[in-house]
JSON list of C-alpha atoms in Angstrom, two decimals:
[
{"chain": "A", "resi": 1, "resn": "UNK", "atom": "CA", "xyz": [0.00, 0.00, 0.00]},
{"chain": "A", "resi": 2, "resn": "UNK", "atom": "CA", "xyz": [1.58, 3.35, -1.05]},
{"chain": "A", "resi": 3, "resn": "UNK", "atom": "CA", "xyz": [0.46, 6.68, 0.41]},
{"chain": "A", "resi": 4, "resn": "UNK", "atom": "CA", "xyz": [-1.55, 8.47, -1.76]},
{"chain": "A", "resi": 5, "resn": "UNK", "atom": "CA", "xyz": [-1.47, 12.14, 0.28]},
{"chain": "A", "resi": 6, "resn": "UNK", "atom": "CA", "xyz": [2.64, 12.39, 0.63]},
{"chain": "A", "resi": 7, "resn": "UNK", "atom": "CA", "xyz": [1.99, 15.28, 2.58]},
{"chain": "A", "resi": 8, "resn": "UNK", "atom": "CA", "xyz": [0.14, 13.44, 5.19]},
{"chain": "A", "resi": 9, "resn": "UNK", "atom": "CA", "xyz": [2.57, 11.45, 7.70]},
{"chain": "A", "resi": 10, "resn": "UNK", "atom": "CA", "xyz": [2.09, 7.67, 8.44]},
{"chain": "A", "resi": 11, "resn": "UNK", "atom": "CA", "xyz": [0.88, 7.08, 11.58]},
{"chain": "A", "resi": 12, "resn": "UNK", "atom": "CA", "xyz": [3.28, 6.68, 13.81]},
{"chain": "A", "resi": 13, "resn": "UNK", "atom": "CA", "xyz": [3.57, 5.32, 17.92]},
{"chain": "A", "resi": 14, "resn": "UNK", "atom": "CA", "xyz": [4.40, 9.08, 18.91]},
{"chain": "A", "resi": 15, "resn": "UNK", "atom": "CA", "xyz": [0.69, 10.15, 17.87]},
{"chain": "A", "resi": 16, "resn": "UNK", "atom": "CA", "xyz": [-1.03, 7.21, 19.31]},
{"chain": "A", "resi": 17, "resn": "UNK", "atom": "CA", "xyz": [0.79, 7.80, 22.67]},
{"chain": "A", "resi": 18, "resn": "UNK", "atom": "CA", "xyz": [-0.12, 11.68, 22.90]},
{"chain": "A", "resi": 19, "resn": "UNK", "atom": "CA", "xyz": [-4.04, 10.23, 22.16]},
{"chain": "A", "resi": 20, "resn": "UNK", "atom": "CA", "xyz": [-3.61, 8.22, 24.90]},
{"chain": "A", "resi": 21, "resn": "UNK", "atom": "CA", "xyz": [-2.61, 11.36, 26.78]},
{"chain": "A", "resi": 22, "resn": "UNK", "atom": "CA", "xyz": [-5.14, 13.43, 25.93]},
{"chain": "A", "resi": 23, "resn": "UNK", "atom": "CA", "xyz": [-7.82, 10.48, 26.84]},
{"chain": "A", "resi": 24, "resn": "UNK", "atom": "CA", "xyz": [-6.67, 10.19, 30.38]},
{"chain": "A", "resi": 25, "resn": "UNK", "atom": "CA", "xyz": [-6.57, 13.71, 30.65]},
{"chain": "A", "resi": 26, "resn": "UNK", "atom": "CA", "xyz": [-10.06, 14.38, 29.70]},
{"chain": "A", "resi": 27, "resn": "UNK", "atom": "CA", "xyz": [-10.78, 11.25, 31.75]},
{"chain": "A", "resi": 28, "resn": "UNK", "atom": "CA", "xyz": [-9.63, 12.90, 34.84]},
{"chain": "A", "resi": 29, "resn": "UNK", "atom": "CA", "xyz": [-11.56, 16.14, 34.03]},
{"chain": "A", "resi": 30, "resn": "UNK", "atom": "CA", "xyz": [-14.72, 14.13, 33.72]},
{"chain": "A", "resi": 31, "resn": "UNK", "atom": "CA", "xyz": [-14.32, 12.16, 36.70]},
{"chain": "A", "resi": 32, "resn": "UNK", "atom": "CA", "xyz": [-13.88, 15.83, 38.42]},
{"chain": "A", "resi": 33, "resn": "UNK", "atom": "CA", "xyz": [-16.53, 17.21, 36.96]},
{"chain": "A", "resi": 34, "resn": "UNK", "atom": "CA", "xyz": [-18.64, 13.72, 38.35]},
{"chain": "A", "resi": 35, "resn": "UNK", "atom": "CA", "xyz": [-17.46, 14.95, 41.69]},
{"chain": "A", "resi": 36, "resn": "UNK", "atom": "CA", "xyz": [-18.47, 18.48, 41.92]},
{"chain": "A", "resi": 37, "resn": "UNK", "atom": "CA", "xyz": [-21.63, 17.47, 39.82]},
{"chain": "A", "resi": 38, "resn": "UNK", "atom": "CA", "xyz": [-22.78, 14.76, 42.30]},
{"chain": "A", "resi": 39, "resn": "UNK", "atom": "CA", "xyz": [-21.52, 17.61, 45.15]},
{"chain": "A", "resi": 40, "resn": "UNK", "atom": "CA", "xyz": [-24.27, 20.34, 43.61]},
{"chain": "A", "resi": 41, "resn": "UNK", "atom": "CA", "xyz": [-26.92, 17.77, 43.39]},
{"chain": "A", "resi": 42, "resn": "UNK", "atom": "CA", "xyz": [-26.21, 16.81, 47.31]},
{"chain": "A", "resi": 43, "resn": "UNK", "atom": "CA", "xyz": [-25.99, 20.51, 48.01]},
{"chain": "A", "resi": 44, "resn": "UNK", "atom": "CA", "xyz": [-29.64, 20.87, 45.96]},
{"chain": "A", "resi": 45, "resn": "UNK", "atom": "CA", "xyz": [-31.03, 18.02, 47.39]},
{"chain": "A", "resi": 46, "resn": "UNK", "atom": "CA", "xyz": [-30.30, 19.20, 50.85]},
{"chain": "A", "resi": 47, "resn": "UNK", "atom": "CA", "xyz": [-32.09, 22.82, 50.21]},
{"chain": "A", "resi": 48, "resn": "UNK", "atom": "CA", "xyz": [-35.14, 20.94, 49.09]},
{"chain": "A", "resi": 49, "resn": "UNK", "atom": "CA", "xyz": [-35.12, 18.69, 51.95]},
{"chain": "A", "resi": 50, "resn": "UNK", "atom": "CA", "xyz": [-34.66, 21.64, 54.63]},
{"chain": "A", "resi": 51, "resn": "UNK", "atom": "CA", "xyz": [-37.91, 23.62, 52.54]},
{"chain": "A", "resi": 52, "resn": "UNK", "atom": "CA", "xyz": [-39.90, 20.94, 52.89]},
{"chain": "A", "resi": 53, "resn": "UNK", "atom": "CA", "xyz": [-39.15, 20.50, 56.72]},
{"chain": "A", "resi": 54, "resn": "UNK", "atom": "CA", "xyz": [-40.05, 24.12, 56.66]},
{"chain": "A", "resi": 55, "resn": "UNK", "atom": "CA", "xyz": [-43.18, 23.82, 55.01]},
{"chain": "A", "resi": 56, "resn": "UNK", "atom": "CA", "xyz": [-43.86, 20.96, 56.70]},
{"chain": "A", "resi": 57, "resn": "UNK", "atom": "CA", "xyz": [-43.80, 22.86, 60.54]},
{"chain": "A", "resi": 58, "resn": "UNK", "atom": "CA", "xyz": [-45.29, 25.60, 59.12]},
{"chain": "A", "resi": 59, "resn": "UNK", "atom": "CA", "xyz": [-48.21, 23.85, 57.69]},
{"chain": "A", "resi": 60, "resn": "UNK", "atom": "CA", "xyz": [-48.29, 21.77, 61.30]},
{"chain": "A", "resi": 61, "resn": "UNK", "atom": "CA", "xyz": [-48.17, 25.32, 63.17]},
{"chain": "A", "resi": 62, "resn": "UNK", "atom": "CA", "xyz": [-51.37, 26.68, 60.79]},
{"chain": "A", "resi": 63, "resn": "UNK", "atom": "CA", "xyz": [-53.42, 23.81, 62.30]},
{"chain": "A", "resi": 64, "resn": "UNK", "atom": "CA", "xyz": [-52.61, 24.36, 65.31]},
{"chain": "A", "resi": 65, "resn": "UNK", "atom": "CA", "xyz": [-53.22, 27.51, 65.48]},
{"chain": "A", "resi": 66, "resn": "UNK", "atom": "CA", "xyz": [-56.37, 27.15, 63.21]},
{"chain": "A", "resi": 67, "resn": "UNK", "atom": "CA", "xyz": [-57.63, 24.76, 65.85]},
{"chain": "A", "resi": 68, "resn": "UNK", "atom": "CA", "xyz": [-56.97, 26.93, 68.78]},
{"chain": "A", "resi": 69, "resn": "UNK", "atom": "CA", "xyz": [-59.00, 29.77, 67.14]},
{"chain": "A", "resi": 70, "resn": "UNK", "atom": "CA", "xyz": [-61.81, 27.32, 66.17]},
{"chain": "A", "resi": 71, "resn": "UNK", "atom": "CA", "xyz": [-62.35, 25.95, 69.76]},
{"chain": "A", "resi": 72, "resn": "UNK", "atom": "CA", "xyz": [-61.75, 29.59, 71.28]},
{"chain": "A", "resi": 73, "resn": "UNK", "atom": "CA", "xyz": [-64.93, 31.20, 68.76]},
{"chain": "A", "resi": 74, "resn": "UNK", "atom": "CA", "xyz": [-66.69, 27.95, 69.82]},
{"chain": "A", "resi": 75, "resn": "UNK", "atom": "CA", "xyz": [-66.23, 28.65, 73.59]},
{"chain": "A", "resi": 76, "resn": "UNK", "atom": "CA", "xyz": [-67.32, 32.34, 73.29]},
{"chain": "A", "resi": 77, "resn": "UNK", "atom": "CA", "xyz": [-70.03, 31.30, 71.25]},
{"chain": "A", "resi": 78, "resn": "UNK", "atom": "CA", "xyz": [-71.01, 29.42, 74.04]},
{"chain": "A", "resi": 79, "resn": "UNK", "atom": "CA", "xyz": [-70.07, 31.64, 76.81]},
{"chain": "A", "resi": 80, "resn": "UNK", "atom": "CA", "xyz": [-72.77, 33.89, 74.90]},
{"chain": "A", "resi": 81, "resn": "UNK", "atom": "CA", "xyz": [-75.32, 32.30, 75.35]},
{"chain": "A", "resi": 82, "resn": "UNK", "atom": "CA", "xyz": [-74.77, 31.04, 78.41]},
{"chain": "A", "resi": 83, "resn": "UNK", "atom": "CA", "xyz": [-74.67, 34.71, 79.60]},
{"chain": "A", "resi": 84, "resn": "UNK", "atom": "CA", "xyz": [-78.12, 35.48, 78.40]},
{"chain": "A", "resi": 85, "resn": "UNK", "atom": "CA", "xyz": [-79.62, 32.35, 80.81]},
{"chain": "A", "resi": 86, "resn": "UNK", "atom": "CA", "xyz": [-78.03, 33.81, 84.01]},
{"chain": "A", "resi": 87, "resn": "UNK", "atom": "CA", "xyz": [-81.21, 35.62, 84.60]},
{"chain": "A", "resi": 88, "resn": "UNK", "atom": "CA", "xyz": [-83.41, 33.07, 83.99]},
{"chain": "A", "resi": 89, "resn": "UNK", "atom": "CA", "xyz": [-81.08, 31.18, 86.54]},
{"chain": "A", "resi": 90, "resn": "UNK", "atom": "CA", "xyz": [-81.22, 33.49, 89.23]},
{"chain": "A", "resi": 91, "resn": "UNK", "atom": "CA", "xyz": [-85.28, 33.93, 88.36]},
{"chain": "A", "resi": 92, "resn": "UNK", "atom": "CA", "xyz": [-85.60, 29.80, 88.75]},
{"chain": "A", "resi": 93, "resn": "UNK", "atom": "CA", "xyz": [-83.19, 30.34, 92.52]},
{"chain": "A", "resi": 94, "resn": "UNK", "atom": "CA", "xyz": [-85.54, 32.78, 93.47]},
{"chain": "A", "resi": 95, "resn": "UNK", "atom": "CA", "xyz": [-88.41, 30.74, 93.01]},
{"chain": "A", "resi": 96, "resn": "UNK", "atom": "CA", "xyz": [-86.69, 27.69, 94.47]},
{"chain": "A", "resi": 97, "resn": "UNK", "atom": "CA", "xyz": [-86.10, 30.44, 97.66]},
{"chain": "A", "resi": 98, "resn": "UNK", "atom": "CA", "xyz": [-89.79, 30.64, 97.93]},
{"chain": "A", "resi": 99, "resn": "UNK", "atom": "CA", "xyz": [-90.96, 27.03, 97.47]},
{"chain": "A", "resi": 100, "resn": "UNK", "atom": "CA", "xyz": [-93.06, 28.34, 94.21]},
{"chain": "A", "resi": 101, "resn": "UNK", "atom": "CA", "xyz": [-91.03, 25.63, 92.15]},
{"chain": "A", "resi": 102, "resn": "UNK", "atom": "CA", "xyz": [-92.67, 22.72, 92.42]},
{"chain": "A", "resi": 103, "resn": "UNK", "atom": "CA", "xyz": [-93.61, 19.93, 89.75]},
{"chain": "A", "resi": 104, "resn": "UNK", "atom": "CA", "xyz": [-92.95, 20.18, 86.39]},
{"chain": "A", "resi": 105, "resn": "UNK", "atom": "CA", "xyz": [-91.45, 23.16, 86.18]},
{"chain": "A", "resi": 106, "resn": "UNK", "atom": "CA", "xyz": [-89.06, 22.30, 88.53]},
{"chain": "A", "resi": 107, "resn": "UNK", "atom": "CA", "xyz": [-88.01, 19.13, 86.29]},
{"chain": "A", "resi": 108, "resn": "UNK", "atom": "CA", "xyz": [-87.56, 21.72, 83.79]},
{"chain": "A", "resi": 109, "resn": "UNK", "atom": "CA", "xyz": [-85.21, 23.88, 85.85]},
{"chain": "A", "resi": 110, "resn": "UNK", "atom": "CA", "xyz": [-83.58, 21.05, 87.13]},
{"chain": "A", "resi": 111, "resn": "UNK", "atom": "CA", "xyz": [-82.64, 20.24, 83.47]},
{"chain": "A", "resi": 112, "resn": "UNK", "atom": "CA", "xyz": [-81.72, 23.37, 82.54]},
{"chain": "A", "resi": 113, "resn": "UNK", "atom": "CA", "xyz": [-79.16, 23.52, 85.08]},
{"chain": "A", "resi": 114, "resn": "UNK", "atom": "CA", "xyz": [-77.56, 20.46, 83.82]},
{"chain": "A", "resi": 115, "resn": "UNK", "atom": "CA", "xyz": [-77.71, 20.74, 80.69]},
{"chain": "A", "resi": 116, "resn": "UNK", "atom": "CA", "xyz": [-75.51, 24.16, 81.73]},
{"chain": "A", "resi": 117, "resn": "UNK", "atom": "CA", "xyz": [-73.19, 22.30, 83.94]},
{"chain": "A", "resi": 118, "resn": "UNK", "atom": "CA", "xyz": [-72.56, 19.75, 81.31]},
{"chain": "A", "resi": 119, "resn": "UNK", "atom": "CA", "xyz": [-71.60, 22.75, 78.79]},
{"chain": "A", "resi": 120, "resn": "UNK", "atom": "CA", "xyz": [-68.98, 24.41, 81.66]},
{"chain": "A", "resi": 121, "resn": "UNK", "atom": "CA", "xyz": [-71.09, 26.58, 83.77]},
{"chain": "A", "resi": 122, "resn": "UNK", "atom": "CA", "xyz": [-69.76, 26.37, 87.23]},
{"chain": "A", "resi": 123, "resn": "UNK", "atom": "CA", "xyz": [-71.58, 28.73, 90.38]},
{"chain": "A", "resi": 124, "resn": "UNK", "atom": "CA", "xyz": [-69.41, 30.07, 93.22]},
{"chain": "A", "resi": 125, "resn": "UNK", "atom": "CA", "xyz": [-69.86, 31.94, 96.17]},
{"chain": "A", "resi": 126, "resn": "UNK", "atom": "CA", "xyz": [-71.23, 30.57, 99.07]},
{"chain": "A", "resi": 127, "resn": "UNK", "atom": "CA", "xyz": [-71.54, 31.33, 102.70]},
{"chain": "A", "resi": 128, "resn": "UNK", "atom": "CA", "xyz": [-68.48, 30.78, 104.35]},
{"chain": "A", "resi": 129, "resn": "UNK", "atom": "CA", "xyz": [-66.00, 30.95, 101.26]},
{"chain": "A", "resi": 130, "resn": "UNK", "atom": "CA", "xyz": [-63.47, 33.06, 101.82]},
{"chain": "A", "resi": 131, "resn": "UNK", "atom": "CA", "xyz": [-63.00, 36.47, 99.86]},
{"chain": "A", "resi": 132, "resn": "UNK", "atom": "CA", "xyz": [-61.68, 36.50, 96.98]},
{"chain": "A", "resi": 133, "resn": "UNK", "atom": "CA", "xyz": [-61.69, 40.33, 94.95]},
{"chain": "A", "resi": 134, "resn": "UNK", "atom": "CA", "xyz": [-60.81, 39.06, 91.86]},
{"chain": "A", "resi": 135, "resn": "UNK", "atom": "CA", "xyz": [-64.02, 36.30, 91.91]},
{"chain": "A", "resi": 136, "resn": "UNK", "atom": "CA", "xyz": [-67.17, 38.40, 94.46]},
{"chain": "A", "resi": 137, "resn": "UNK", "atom": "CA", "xyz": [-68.10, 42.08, 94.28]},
{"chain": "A", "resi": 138, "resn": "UNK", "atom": "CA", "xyz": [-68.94, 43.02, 98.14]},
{"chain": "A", "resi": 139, "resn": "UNK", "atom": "CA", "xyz": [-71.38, 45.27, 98.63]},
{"chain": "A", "resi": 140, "resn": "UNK", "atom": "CA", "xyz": [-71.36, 45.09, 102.73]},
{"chain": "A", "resi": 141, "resn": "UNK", "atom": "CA", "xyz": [-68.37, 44.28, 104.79]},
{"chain": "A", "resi": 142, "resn": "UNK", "atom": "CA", "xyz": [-68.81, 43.84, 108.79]},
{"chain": "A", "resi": 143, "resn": "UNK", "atom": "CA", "xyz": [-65.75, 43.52, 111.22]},
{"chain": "A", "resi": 144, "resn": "UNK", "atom": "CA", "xyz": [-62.19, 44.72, 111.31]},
{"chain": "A", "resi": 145, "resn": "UNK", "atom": "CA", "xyz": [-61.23, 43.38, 108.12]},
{"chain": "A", "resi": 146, "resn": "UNK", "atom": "CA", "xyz": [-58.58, 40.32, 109.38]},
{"chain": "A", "resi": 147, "resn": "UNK", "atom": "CA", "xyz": [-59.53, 37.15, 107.47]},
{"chain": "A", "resi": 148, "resn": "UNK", "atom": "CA", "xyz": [-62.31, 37.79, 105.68]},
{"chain": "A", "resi": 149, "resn": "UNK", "atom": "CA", "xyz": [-65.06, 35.05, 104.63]},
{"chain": "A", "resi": 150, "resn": "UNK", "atom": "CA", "xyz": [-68.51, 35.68, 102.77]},
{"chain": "A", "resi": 151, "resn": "UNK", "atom": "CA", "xyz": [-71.20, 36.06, 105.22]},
{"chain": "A", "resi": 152, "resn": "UNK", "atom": "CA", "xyz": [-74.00, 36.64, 103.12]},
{"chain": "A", "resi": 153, "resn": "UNK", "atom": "CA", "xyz": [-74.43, 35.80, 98.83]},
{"chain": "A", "resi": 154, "resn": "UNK", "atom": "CA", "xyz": [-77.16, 38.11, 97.48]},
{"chain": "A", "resi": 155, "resn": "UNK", "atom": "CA", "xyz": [-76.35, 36.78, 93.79]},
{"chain": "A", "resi": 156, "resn": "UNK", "atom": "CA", "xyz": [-74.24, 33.84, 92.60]},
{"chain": "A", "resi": 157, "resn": "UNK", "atom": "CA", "xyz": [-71.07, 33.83, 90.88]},
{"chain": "A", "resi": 158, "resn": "UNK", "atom": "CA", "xyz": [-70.70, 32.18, 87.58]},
{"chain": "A", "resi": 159, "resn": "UNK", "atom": "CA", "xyz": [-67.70, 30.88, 85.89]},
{"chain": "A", "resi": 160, "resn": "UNK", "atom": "CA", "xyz": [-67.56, 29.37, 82.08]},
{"chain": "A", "resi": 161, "resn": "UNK", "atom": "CA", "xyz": [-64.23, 27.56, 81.91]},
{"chain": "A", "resi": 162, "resn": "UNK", "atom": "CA", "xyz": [-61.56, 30.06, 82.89]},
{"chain": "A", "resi": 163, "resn": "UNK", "atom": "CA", "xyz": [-63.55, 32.51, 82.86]},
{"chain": "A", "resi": 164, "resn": "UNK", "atom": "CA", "xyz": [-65.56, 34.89, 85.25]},
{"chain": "A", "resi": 165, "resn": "UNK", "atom": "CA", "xyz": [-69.60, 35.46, 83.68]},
{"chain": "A", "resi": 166, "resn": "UNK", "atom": "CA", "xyz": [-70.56, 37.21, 86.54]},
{"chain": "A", "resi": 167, "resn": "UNK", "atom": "CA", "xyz": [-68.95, 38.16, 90.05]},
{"chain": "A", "resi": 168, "resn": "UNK", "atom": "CA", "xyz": [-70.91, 37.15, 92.98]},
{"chain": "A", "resi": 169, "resn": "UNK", "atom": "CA", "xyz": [-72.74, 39.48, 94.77]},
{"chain": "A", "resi": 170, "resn": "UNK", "atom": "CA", "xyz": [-71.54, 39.43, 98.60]},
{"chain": "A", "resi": 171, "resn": "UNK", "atom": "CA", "xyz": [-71.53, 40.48, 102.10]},
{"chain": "A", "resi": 172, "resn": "UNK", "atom": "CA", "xyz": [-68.14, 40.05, 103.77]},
{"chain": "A", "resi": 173, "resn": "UNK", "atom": "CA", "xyz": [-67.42, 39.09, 107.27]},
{"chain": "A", "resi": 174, "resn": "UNK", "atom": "CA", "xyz": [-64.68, 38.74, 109.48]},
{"chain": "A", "resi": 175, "resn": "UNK", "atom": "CA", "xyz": [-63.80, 34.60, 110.09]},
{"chain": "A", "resi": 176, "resn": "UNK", "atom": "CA", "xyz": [-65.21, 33.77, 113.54]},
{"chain": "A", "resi": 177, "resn": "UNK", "atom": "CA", "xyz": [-64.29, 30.88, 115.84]},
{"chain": "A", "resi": 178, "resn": "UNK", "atom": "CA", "xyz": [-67.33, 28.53, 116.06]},
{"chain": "A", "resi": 179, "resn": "UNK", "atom": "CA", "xyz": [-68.42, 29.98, 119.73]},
{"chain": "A", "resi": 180, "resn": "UNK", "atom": "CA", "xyz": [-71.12, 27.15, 119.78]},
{"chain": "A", "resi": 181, "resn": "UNK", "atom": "CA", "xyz": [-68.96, 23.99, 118.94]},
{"chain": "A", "resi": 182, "resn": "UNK", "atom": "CA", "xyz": [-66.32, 25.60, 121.68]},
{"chain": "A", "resi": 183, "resn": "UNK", "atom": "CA", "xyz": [-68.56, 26.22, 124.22]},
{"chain": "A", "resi": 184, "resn": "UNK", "atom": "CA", "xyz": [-70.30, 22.49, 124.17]},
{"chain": "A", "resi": 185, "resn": "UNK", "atom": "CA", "xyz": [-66.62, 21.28, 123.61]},
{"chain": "A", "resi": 186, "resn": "UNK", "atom": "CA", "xyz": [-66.09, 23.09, 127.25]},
{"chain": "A", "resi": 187, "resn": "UNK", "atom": "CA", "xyz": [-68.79, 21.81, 128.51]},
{"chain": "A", "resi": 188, "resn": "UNK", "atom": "CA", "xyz": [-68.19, 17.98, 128.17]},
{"chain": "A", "resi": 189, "resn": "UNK", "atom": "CA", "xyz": [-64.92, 19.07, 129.70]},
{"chain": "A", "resi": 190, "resn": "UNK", "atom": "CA", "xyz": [-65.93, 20.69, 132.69]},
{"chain": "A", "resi": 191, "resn": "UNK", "atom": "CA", "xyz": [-67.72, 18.35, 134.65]},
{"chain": "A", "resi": 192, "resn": "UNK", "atom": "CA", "xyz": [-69.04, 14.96, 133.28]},
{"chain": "A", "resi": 193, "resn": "UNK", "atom": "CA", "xyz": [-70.91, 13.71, 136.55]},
{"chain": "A", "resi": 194, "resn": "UNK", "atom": "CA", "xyz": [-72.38, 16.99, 136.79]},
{"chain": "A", "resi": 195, "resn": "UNK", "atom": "CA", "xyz": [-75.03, 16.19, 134.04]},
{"chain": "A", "resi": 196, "resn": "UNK", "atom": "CA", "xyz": [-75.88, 12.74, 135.73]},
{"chain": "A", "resi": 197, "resn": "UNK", "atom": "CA", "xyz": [-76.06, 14.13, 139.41]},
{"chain": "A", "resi": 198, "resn": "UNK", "atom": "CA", "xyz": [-79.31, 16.63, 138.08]}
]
């Protein structure tokens, strides 16, 4: 076989050697550029996971907070309308106070107070509780002052949950010792033969 372009050179080992070269070379290169590729996609793939963790307690902080909101409009609701029975409450007392509920109607009441109790309605202030500002309103206060108890309840307290409906309406007195139960208490004491002898 004869060369038919004498200006082109055969071949030779020289040329096949630099290919080689220049193979490896760009060999290298790629397996760099594998290594900083597969280094951006870990870096990318990283963001993406830390935005959806993001989302993710974001979207779990909307529902809660949704939810709180719901049941707090649902408790007002309620606390509403559980404001507007008071007076029918304190009408039905009233007429418990003067033996006119009797019957039926006082199955009725009966209910109704229930019913509220089962919803959250709780009463307070009763003879003998001690004073609290922040729960009774007192509109008459006897003694010095020291240790004060409610002596008298002219209108019940309500509470809905946490929170006050109504202060009770109260008279305040001072905490006495029970003279009575102190007094018999002496007496037993004193002189046991005594109360056989008479």
């Amino acid at each position: 076989m004869t060369n038919p372009n004498p200006e082109q050179e055969p071949v030779t080992g020289e040329v096949g050697e630099a290919a080689v070269e220049d193979f490896a070379a760009a060999s290298a290169a790629d397996v760099l550029s594998e290594d900083s590729l597969a280094d951006a996609i870990s870096a990318e793939l990283a963001e993406r996971t830390s935005d959806l963790q993001r989302l993710t307690a974001e979207y779990a902080n909307y529902r809660r907070r949704v939810e709180r909101d719901r049941k707090a409009t649902i408790d007002n609701a309620k606390a509403t309308v559980v404001s507007e029975l008071l007076g029918v409450l304190d009408d039905l007392d009233r007429a418990r106070a003067h033996g006119d509920l009797e019957g039926p109607l006082k199955a009725v009441a009966d209910k109704l107070a229930t019913a509220l109790q089962k919803q959250g309605l709780e009463e307070f202030g009763s003879a003998g509780d001690p004073f609290d500002p922040t729960l009774h309103e007192a509109v008459q206060h006897e003694g010095s002052g020291h240790d004060p108890v409610i002596g008298m309840v002219m209108r019940k307290g309500y509470r809905f949950g946490d929170r006050v409906l109504r202060h009770a309406l109260v008279g305040v007195t001072d905490r006495t010792e029970d003279l009575n139960g102190s007094a018999a208490s002496e007496t037993t004491n004193a002189d046991p033969d005594a109360a056989g002898t008479e």
